[in-house]
mmCIF file of C-alpha atoms in Angstrom:
data_model
loop_
_atom_site.group_PDB
_atom_site.id
_atom_site.type_symbol
_atom_site.label_atom_id
_atom_site.label_comp_id
_atom_site.label_asym_id
_atom_site.label_seq_id
_atom_site.Cartn_x
_atom_site.Cartn_y
_atom_site.Cartn_z
ATOM 1 C CA THR R 1 1.468 28.462 -13.420
ATOM 2 C CA PRO R 2 -1.893 28.881 -15.171
ATOM 3 C CA LYS R 3 -5.075 28.263 -13.207
ATOM 4 C CA MET R 4 -6.851 25.025 -14.155
ATOM 5 C CA THR R 5 -10.132 25.721 -15.918
ATOM 6 C CA SER R 6 -12.782 23.410 -17.332
ATOM 7 C CA SER R 7 -11.282 23.816 -20.801
ATOM 8 C CA CYS R 8 -7.831 22.937 -19.428
ATOM 9 C CA LYS R 9 -9.235 19.832 -17.810
ATOM 10 C CA THR R 10 -10.686 18.717 -21.124
ATOM 11 C CA LEU R 11 -7.292 19.391 -22.650
ATOM 12 C CA VAL R 12 -5.671 17.318 -19.904
ATOM 13 C CA GLY R 13 -8.067 14.444 -20.507
ATOM 14 C CA TYR R 14 -7.637 14.224 -24.241
ATOM 15 C CA THR R 15 -4.475 16.014 -25.345
ATOM 16 C CA ILE R 16 -1.863 16.098 -22.602
ATOM 17 C CA LEU R 17 -2.160 12.323 -22.378
ATOM 18 C CA GLN R 18 -0.149 12.120 -25.587
ATOM 19 C CA PHE R 19 3.040 13.374 -23.894
ATOM 20 C CA GLU R 20 5.309 10.576 -22.766
ATOM 21 C CA CYS R 21 8.204 12.478 -21.206
ATOM 22 C CA THR R 22 8.279 11.529 -17.530
ATOM 23 C CA ASN R 23 10.048 14.720 -16.456
ATOM 24 C CA TRP R 24 7.410 16.849 -18.197
ATOM 25 C CA ARG R 25 4.578 14.899 -16.577
ATOM 26 C CA LEU R 26 6.019 15.114 -13.105
ATOM 27 C CA SER R 27 6.836 18.811 -13.345
ATOM 28 C CA HIS R 28 3.294 19.613 -14.524
ATOM 29 C CA MET R 29 1.412 17.292 -12.143
ATOM 30 C CA PRO R 30 0.582 20.042 -9.613
ATOM 31 C CA THR R 31 -0.995 22.100 -12.413
ATOM 32 C CA ILE R 32 -2.883 19.142 -13.801
ATOM 33 C CA MET R 33 -4.360 18.180 -10.438
ATOM 34 C CA GLN R 34 -4.872 21.612 -8.824
ATOM 35 C CA GLY R 35 -8.362 22.900 -8.237
ATOM 36 C CA ASP R 36 -11.043 20.275 -8.529
ATOM 37 C CA GLY R 37 -8.690 17.536 -9.731
ATOM 38 C CA TRP R 38 -10.770 14.496 -10.631
ATOM 39 C CA ASP R 39 -13.965 16.150 -9.374
ATOM 40 C CA TYR R 40 -14.590 17.619 -12.804
ATOM 41 C CA PHE R 41 -14.371 14.203 -14.443
ATOM 42 C CA ILE R 42 -16.283 11.959 -12.048
ATOM 43 C CA MET R 43 -19.781 13.336 -12.324
ATOM 44 C CA LYS R 44 -21.007 10.259 -14.219
ATOM 45 C CA VAL R 45 -19.099 7.480 -12.474
ATOM 46 C CA ASP R 46 -20.919 4.280 -11.568
ATOM 47 C CA GLU R 47 -20.590 4.380 -7.779
ATOM 48 C CA SER R 48 -20.832 0.585 -7.537
ATOM 49 C CA TYR R 49 -17.408 0.330 -9.226
ATOM 50 C CA VAL R 50 -15.980 2.966 -6.881
ATOM 51 C CA ASN R 51 -17.320 1.072 -3.854
ATOM 52 C CA GLN R 52 -15.974 -2.271 -5.076
ATOM 53 C CA ILE R 53 -12.547 -0.756 -5.741
ATOM 54 C CA THR R 54 -12.260 1.160 -2.483
ATOM 55 C CA ASN R 55 -13.445 -1.808 -0.406
ATOM 56 C CA SER R 56 -11.010 -4.373 -1.792
ATOM 57 C CA ASN R 57 -7.353 -4.947 -2.595
ATOM 58 C CA ALA R 58 -8.043 -3.541 -6.032
ATOM 59 C CA VAL R 59 -5.735 -4.077 -8.986
ATOM 60 C CA SER R 60 -6.441 -2.486 -12.329
ATOM 61 C CA LEU R 61 -5.445 -4.467 -15.395
ATOM 62 C CA HIS R 62 -5.596 -2.570 -18.700
ATOM 63 C CA VAL R 63 -5.628 -4.318 -22.079
ATOM 64 C CA ARG R 64 -5.432 -2.164 -25.198
ATOM 65 C CA ARG R 65 -6.192 -3.874 -28.482
ATOM 66 C CA GLY R 66 -8.531 -1.956 -30.831
ATOM 67 C CA ASP R 67 -6.344 0.382 -32.872
ATOM 68 C CA TYR R 68 -3.182 -1.629 -32.135
ATOM 69 C CA LEU R 69 -4.615 -4.443 -34.266
ATOM 70 C CA SER R 70 -5.500 -2.143 -37.177
ATOM 71 C CA ASP R 71 -3.452 -2.023 -40.375
ATOM 72 C CA THR R 72 -2.287 1.460 -39.387
ATOM 73 C CA TYR R 73 -0.626 0.409 -36.122
ATOM 74 C CA LYS R 74 -0.126 -3.364 -36.097
ATOM 75 C CA ASP R 75 3.463 -3.085 -37.350
ATOM 76 C CA SER R 76 4.366 -0.342 -34.852
ATOM 77 C CA PHE R 77 2.676 -1.161 -31.554
ATOM 78 C CA LYS R 78 2.961 -4.486 -29.821
ATOM 79 C CA SER R 79 -0.240 -6.213 -28.766
ATOM 80 C CA LEU R 80 0.733 -7.534 -25.345
ATOM 81 C CA GLY R 81 0.340 -11.262 -24.902
ATOM 82 C CA ALA R 82 -0.737 -13.536 -22.084
ATOM 83 C CA ASP R 83 2.845 -13.910 -20.820
ATOM 84 C CA TYR R 84 3.069 -10.245 -19.866
ATOM 85 C CA TYR R 85 -0.244 -10.287 -18.021
ATOM 86 C CA LYS R 86 0.448 -13.614 -16.270
ATOM 87 C CA ASN R 87 3.847 -12.355 -15.075
ATOM 88 C CA ALA R 88 2.262 -9.112 -13.895
ATOM 89 C CA VAL R 89 -0.481 -10.969 -12.011
ATOM 90 C CA ASN R 90 2.172 -13.171 -10.368
ATOM 91 C CA GLU R 91 3.962 -9.985 -9.257
ATOM 92 C CA VAL R 92 0.708 -8.743 -7.708
ATOM 93 C CA TYR R 93 0.342 -11.936 -5.640
ATOM 94 C CA LYS R 94 3.817 -11.284 -4.196
ATOM 95 C CA ARG R 95 2.673 -7.880 -2.973
ATOM 96 C CA ILE R 96 -0.906 -8.153 -1.674
ATOM 97 C CA GLU R 97 -3.299 -10.803 -0.422
ATOM 98 C CA ASN R 98 -6.711 -11.474 -1.926
ATOM 99 C CA PRO R 99 -6.490 -9.060 -4.857
ATOM 100 C CA THR R 100 -9.538 -8.240 -6.923
ATOM 101 C CA PHE R 101 -8.629 -7.563 -10.561
ATOM 102 C CA PHE R 102 -10.618 -4.832 -12.291
ATOM 103 C CA ILE R 103 -10.093 -5.367 -16.005
ATOM 104 C CA PHE R 104 -10.382 -2.431 -18.390
ATOM 105 C CA SER R 105 -10.255 -2.858 -22.158
ATOM 106 C CA ASP R 106 -11.518 -1.665 -25.512
ATOM 107 C CA ASP R 107 -12.157 -5.329 -26.427
ATOM 108 C CA LYS R 108 -14.520 -6.913 -23.882
ATOM 109 C CA ASP R 109 -15.074 -10.070 -25.967
ATOM 110 C CA PHE R 110 -11.335 -10.756 -25.956
ATOM 111 C CA ILE R 111 -11.201 -10.208 -22.179
ATOM 112 C CA ASN R 112 -14.044 -12.649 -21.577
ATOM 113 C CA GLU R 113 -12.278 -15.330 -23.656
ATOM 114 C CA SER R 114 -8.630 -14.735 -22.773
ATOM 115 C CA PHE R 115 -8.661 -13.821 -19.080
ATOM 116 C CA ASP R 116 -10.719 -16.693 -17.702
ATOM 117 C CA TRP R 117 -7.611 -17.809 -15.773
ATOM 118 C CA ILE R 118 -8.004 -14.874 -13.364
ATOM 119 C CA GLU R 119 -10.281 -15.996 -10.534
ATOM 120 C CA ASN R 120 -11.326 -12.867 -8.680
ATOM 121 C CA LYS R 121 -12.088 -10.317 -11.391
ATOM 122 C CA VAL R 122 -14.524 -7.630 -12.415
ATOM 123 C CA ILE R 123 -14.733 -6.632 -16.069
ATOM 124 C CA VAL R 124 -15.457 -2.914 -16.061
ATOM 125 C CA GLU R 125 -17.958 -1.863 -18.709
ATOM 126 C CA GLY R 126 -19.889 1.173 -19.863
ATOM 127 C CA ASN R 127 -17.121 3.740 -20.217
ATOM 128 C CA ALA R 128 -16.349 3.852 -23.939
ATOM 129 C CA GLY R 129 -16.027 6.833 -26.258
ATOM 130 C CA ASN R 130 -16.358 10.180 -24.530
ATOM 131 C CA ARG R 131 -16.726 8.364 -21.169
ATOM 132 C CA SER R 132 -13.308 6.663 -21.431
ATOM 133 C CA TYR R 133 -11.799 9.039 -18.899
ATOM 134 C CA ILE R 134 -13.952 7.322 -16.250
ATOM 135 C CA ASP R 135 -11.889 4.162 -16.756
ATOM 136 C CA MET R 136 -8.728 6.184 -16.103
ATOM 137 C CA TYR R 137 -10.256 7.567 -12.914
ATOM 138 C CA LEU R 138 -11.331 4.112 -11.714
ATOM 139 C CA MET R 139 -7.875 2.679 -12.493
ATOM 140 C CA SER R 140 -6.280 5.491 -10.475
ATOM 141 C CA LEU R 141 -8.255 4.356 -7.403
ATOM 142 C CA CYS R 142 -6.700 0.865 -7.424
ATOM 143 C CA ARG R 143 -3.749 -0.024 -5.168
ATOM 144 C CA ILE R 144 -1.838 -1.633 -8.022
ATOM 145 C CA ASN R 145 -1.989 -0.858 -11.720
ATOM 146 C CA ILE R 146 -1.030 -3.350 -14.409
ATOM 147 C CA ILE R 147 -0.761 -1.063 -17.391
ATOM 148 C CA ALA R 148 -0.721 -1.716 -21.103
ATOM 149 C CA ASN R 149 1.690 -0.127 -23.552
ATOM 150 C CA SER R 150 -0.547 2.911 -23.571
ATOM 151 C CA THR R 151 -0.255 6.458 -22.275
ATOM 152 C CA PHE R 152 -3.894 6.125 -21.170
ATOM 153 C CA SER R 153 -3.193 3.503 -18.522
ATOM 154 C CA MET R 154 0.213 5.030 -17.796
ATOM 155 C CA TRP R 155 -1.616 8.189 -16.706
ATOM 156 C CA ALA R 156 -3.864 6.137 -14.453
ATOM 157 C CA GLY R 157 -0.696 4.926 -12.740
ATOM 158 C CA ILE R 158 0.754 8.416 -12.484
ATOM 159 C CA LEU R 159 -2.490 9.777 -11.064
ATOM 160 C CA ASN R 160 -2.861 6.891 -8.617
ATOM 161 C CA SER R 161 -3.858 8.341 -5.266
ATOM 162 C CA HIS R 162 -2.285 5.642 -3.061
ATOM 163 C CA GLU R 163 0.962 6.624 -1.373
ATOM 164 C CA ASP R 164 2.233 3.042 -1.721
ATOM 165 C CA ALA R 165 0.862 2.488 -5.236
ATOM 166 C CA THR R 166 2.641 -0.009 -7.457
ATOM 167 C CA VAL R 167 2.572 0.219 -11.244
ATOM 168 C CA ILE R 168 3.598 -2.739 -13.381
ATOM 169 C CA TYR R 169 4.463 -1.845 -16.959
ATOM 170 C CA PRO R 170 5.665 -3.729 -20.053
ATOM 171 C CA SER R 171 9.295 -3.722 -21.146
ATOM 172 C CA THR R 172 8.215 -3.396 -24.773
ATOM 173 C CA TYR R 173 5.767 -0.779 -26.020
ATOM 174 C CA MET R 174 6.600 -0.737 -29.701
ATOM 175 C CA THR R 175 7.365 -3.716 -31.914
ATOM 176 C CA GLN R 176 10.935 -2.507 -32.549
ATOM 177 C CA LYS R 177 11.732 -0.602 -29.356
ATOM 178 C CA GLU R 178 12.078 -1.269 -25.640
ATOM 179 C CA SER R 179 10.140 0.970 -23.273
ATOM 180 C CA GLU R 180 11.962 3.613 -21.288
ATOM 181 C CA VAL R 181 12.880 2.684 -17.752
ATOM 182 C CA LYS R 182 10.554 4.689 -15.517
ATOM 183 C CA LEU R 183 12.397 6.291 -12.645
ATOM 184 C CA LEU R 184 9.279 6.466 -10.530
ATOM 185 C CA LYS R 185 8.870 4.937 -7.089
ATOM 186 C CA ASN R 186 7.313 1.448 -7.180
ATOM 187 C CA TRP R 187 7.187 1.185 -10.975
ATOM 188 C CA ILE R 188 8.119 -2.359 -12.014
ATOM 189 C CA ARG R 189 9.165 -3.161 -15.565
ATOM 190 C CA ILE R 190 8.289 -6.670 -16.815
#
Protein backbone atom coordinates (compact mmCIF):
# COMPACT_ATOMS: atom_id res chain seq x y z
CA THR A 1 0.00 0.00 0.00
CA PRO A 2 1.59 3.30 -1.04
CA LYS A 3 1.98 6.05 1.54
CA MET A 4 -0.43 8.96 1.05
CA THR A 5 1.40 12.10 -0.03
CA SER A 6 0.17 15.60 -0.82
CA SER A 7 0.21 14.77 -4.53
CA CYS A 8 -1.83 11.61 -3.86
CA LYS A 9 -4.36 13.62 -1.92
CA THR A 10 -4.77 15.99 -4.84
CA LEU A 11 -5.20 12.95 -7.04
CA VAL A 12 -7.82 11.60 -4.63
CA GLY A 13 -9.70 14.89 -4.67
CA TYR A 14 -9.88 15.32 -8.40
CA THR A 15 -9.20 12.02 -10.17
CA ILE A 16 -10.11 9.04 -8.01
CA LEU A 17 -13.58 10.54 -7.64
CA GLN A 18 -14.29 9.39 -11.19
CA PHE A 19 -14.25 5.70 -10.21
CA GLU A 20 -17.70 4.33 -9.50
CA CYS A 21 -16.94 0.71 -8.60
CA THR A 22 -18.03 0.23 -5.00
CA ASN A 23 -15.66 -2.68 -4.38
CA TRP A 24 -12.70 -0.62 -5.60
CA ARG A 25 -13.66 2.32 -3.39
CA LEU A 26 -14.10 0.23 -0.29
CA SER A 27 -10.88 -1.72 -0.78
CA HIS A 28 -8.89 1.51 -1.24
CA MET A 29 -10.56 3.55 1.53
CA PRO A 30 -7.81 2.88 4.11
CA THR A 31 -5.22 4.20 1.64
CA ILE A 32 -7.31 7.21 0.73
CA MET A 33 -7.88 8.22 4.35
CA GLN A 34 -4.55 7.22 5.95
CA GLY A 35 -2.20 9.89 7.20
CA ASP A 36 -3.76 13.29 7.52
CA GLY A 37 -7.07 12.29 5.94
CA TRP A 38 -9.20 15.40 5.55
CA ASP A 39 -6.64 17.54 7.39
CA TYR A 40 -4.89 18.30 4.12
CA PHE A 41 -8.10 19.57 2.56
CA ILE A 42 -9.69 21.61 5.34
CA MET A 43 -7.21 24.42 5.75
CA LYS A 44 -9.61 26.96 4.21
CA VAL A 45 -12.95 25.79 5.60
CA ASP A 46 -15.40 28.36 6.94
CA GLU A 47 -15.59 27.27 10.58
CA SER A 48 -19.09 28.72 10.95
CA TYR A 49 -20.39 25.99 8.61
CA VAL A 50 -18.49 23.32 10.56
CA ASN A 51 -19.97 24.59 13.84
CA GLN A 52 -23.51 24.71 12.45
CA ILE A 53 -23.20 21.18 11.06
CA THR A 54 -21.64 19.63 14.15
CA ASN A 55 -24.13 21.30 16.49
CA SER A 56 -27.30 20.19 14.71
CA ASN A 57 -29.02 17.18 13.19
CA ALA A 58 -27.31 18.03 9.93
CA VAL A 59 -28.44 16.67 6.59
CA SER A 60 -26.56 17.45 3.42
CA LEU A 61 -28.61 17.81 0.26
CA HIS A 62 -26.63 17.97 -2.99
CA VAL A 63 -28.11 19.26 -6.25
CA ARG A 64 -26.00 18.97 -9.39
CA ARG A 65 -27.21 20.90 -12.41
CA GLY A 66 -24.51 22.88 -14.28
CA ASP A 67 -22.95 20.49 -16.78
CA TYR A 68 -25.93 18.10 -16.65
CA LEU A 69 -28.00 20.79 -18.38
CA SER A 70 -25.41 21.41 -21.10
CA ASP A 71 -25.83 20.12 -24.65
CA THR A 72 -22.99 17.69 -24.01
CA TYR A 73 -24.68 15.86 -21.12
CA LYS A 74 -28.40 16.66 -21.11
CA ASP A 75 -29.28 13.51 -23.07
CA SER A 76 -27.11 11.26 -20.87
CA PHE A 77 -27.47 12.44 -17.28
CA LYS A 78 -30.77 12.95 -15.56
CA SER A 79 -31.38 16.26 -13.84
CA LEU A 80 -33.11 15.13 -10.66
CA GLY A 81 -36.51 16.65 -10.05
CA ALA A 82 -38.42 17.85 -7.02
CA ASP A 83 -40.02 14.42 -6.50
CA TYR A 84 -36.69 12.80 -5.70
CA TYR A 85 -35.71 15.49 -3.22
CA LYS A 86 -39.15 15.63 -1.57
CA ASN A 87 -39.15 11.84 -1.12
CA ALA A 88 -35.63 11.97 0.28
CA VAL A 89 -36.55 14.75 2.73
CA ASN A 90 -39.58 12.71 3.85
CA GLU A 91 -37.23 9.78 4.50
CA VAL A 92 -35.04 12.05 6.64
CA TYR A 93 -38.02 13.04 8.82
CA LYS A 94 -38.64 9.34 9.51
CA ARG A 95 -35.10 9.01 10.86
CA ILE A 96 -34.23 12.13 12.86
CA GLU A 97 -35.98 14.98 14.64
CA ASN A 98 -35.41 18.64 13.87
CA PRO A 99 -33.07 18.21 10.90
CA THR A 100 -31.19 21.16 9.48
CA PHE A 101 -30.69 20.82 5.72
CA PHE A 102 -27.38 22.08 4.36
CA ILE A 103 -27.89 22.51 0.63
CA PHE A 104 -24.92 22.27 -1.72
CA SER A 105 -25.19 23.04 -5.42
CA ASP A 106 -23.49 24.47 -8.48
CA ASP A 107 -26.68 26.47 -9.15
CA LYS A 108 -27.50 28.67 -6.14
CA ASP A 109 -30.20 30.66 -8.00
CA PHE A 110 -32.09 27.44 -8.73
CA ILE A 111 -31.79 26.38 -5.07
CA ASN A 112 -33.17 29.70 -3.85
CA GLU A 113 -36.19 29.39 -6.18
CA SER A 114 -36.88 25.65 -6.06
CA PHE A 115 -36.18 24.64 -2.47
CA ASP A 116 -38.27 27.23 -0.63
CA TRP A 117 -40.44 24.35 0.65
CA ILE A 118 -37.66 23.25 3.02
CA GLU A 119 -38.08 25.16 6.28
CA ASN A 120 -34.87 24.71 8.23
CA LYS A 121 -32.09 25.09 5.67
CA VAL A 122 -28.70 26.64 5.10
CA ILE A 123 -27.53 27.22 1.54
CA VAL A 124 -23.79 26.64 1.60
CA GLU A 125 -21.84 29.12 -0.51
CA GLY A 126 -18.28 30.10 -1.32
CA ASN A 127 -16.77 26.76 -2.29
CA ALA A 128 -16.76 26.76 -6.09
CA GLY A 129 -13.95 25.92 -8.50
CA ASN A 130 -10.77 24.76 -6.82
CA ARG A 131 -12.51 25.04 -3.41
CA SER A 132 -15.24 22.51 -4.32
CA TYR A 133 -13.62 19.82 -2.20
CA ILE A 134 -14.64 21.85 0.87
CA ASP A 135 -18.28 21.12 0.03
CA MET A 136 -17.46 17.40 -0.02
CA TYR A 137 -15.79 17.71 3.38
CA LEU A 138 -18.74 19.62 4.85
CA MET A 139 -21.21 17.07 3.42
CA SER A 140 -19.18 14.26 5.01
CA LEU A 141 -19.74 15.84 8.44
CA CYS A 142 -23.54 15.59 8.19
CA ARG A 143 -25.46 12.72 9.82
CA ILE A 144 -27.49 12.07 6.68
CA ASN A 145 -26.54 12.68 3.07
CA ILE A 146 -29.08 13.17 0.31
CA ILE A 147 -26.88 12.75 -2.72
CA ALA A 148 -27.34 13.67 -6.35
CA ASN A 149 -26.53 11.41 -9.27
CA SER A 150 -22.92 12.45 -8.91
CA THR A 151 -19.74 10.73 -7.79
CA PHE A 152 -18.89 13.98 -5.96
CA SER A 153 -21.72 13.68 -3.45
CA MET A 154 -21.45 9.89 -3.46
CA TRP A 155 -17.91 10.30 -2.10
CA ALA A 156 -19.20 12.61 0.61
CA GLY A 157 -21.47 9.76 1.67
CA ILE A 158 -18.68 7.20 1.55
CA LEU A 159 -16.38 9.45 3.56
CA ASN A 160 -19.09 10.27 6.10
CA SER A 161 -17.55 10.03 9.55
CA HIS A 162 -20.71 9.05 11.45
CA GLU A 163 -20.95 5.40 12.42
CA ASP A 164 -24.73 5.50 11.91
CA ALA A 165 -24.63 7.65 8.76
CA THR A 166 -27.48 7.29 6.29
CA VAL A 167 -27.06 8.03 2.59
CA ILE A 168 -30.09 8.50 0.36
CA TYR A 169 -29.38 8.12 -3.34
CA PRO A 170 -31.41 8.26 -6.57
CA SER A 171 -32.56 5.13 -8.37
CA THR A 172 -31.73 6.74 -11.71
CA TYR A 173 -28.39 8.36 -12.50
CA MET A 174 -28.46 8.31 -16.27
CA THR A 175 -31.42 9.05 -18.52
CA GLN A 176 -31.44 5.48 -19.90
CA LYS A 177 -30.06 3.47 -16.98
CA GLU A 178 -30.97 2.64 -13.40
CA SER A 179 -28.33 3.20 -10.74
CA GLU A 180 -26.54 0.24 -9.23
CA VAL A 181 -27.88 -1.00 -5.93
CA LYS A 182 -25.32 0.03 -3.32
CA LEU A 183 -24.56 -2.78 -0.92
CA LEU A 184 -23.45 -0.39 1.78
CA LYS A 185 -24.91 -0.18 5.26
CA ASN A 186 -27.67 2.44 5.58
CA TRP A 187 -27.71 3.40 1.89
CA ILE A 188 -31.31 3.94 0.77
CA ARG A 189 -32.25 3.95 -2.90
CA ILE A 190 -35.20 6.18 -3.86
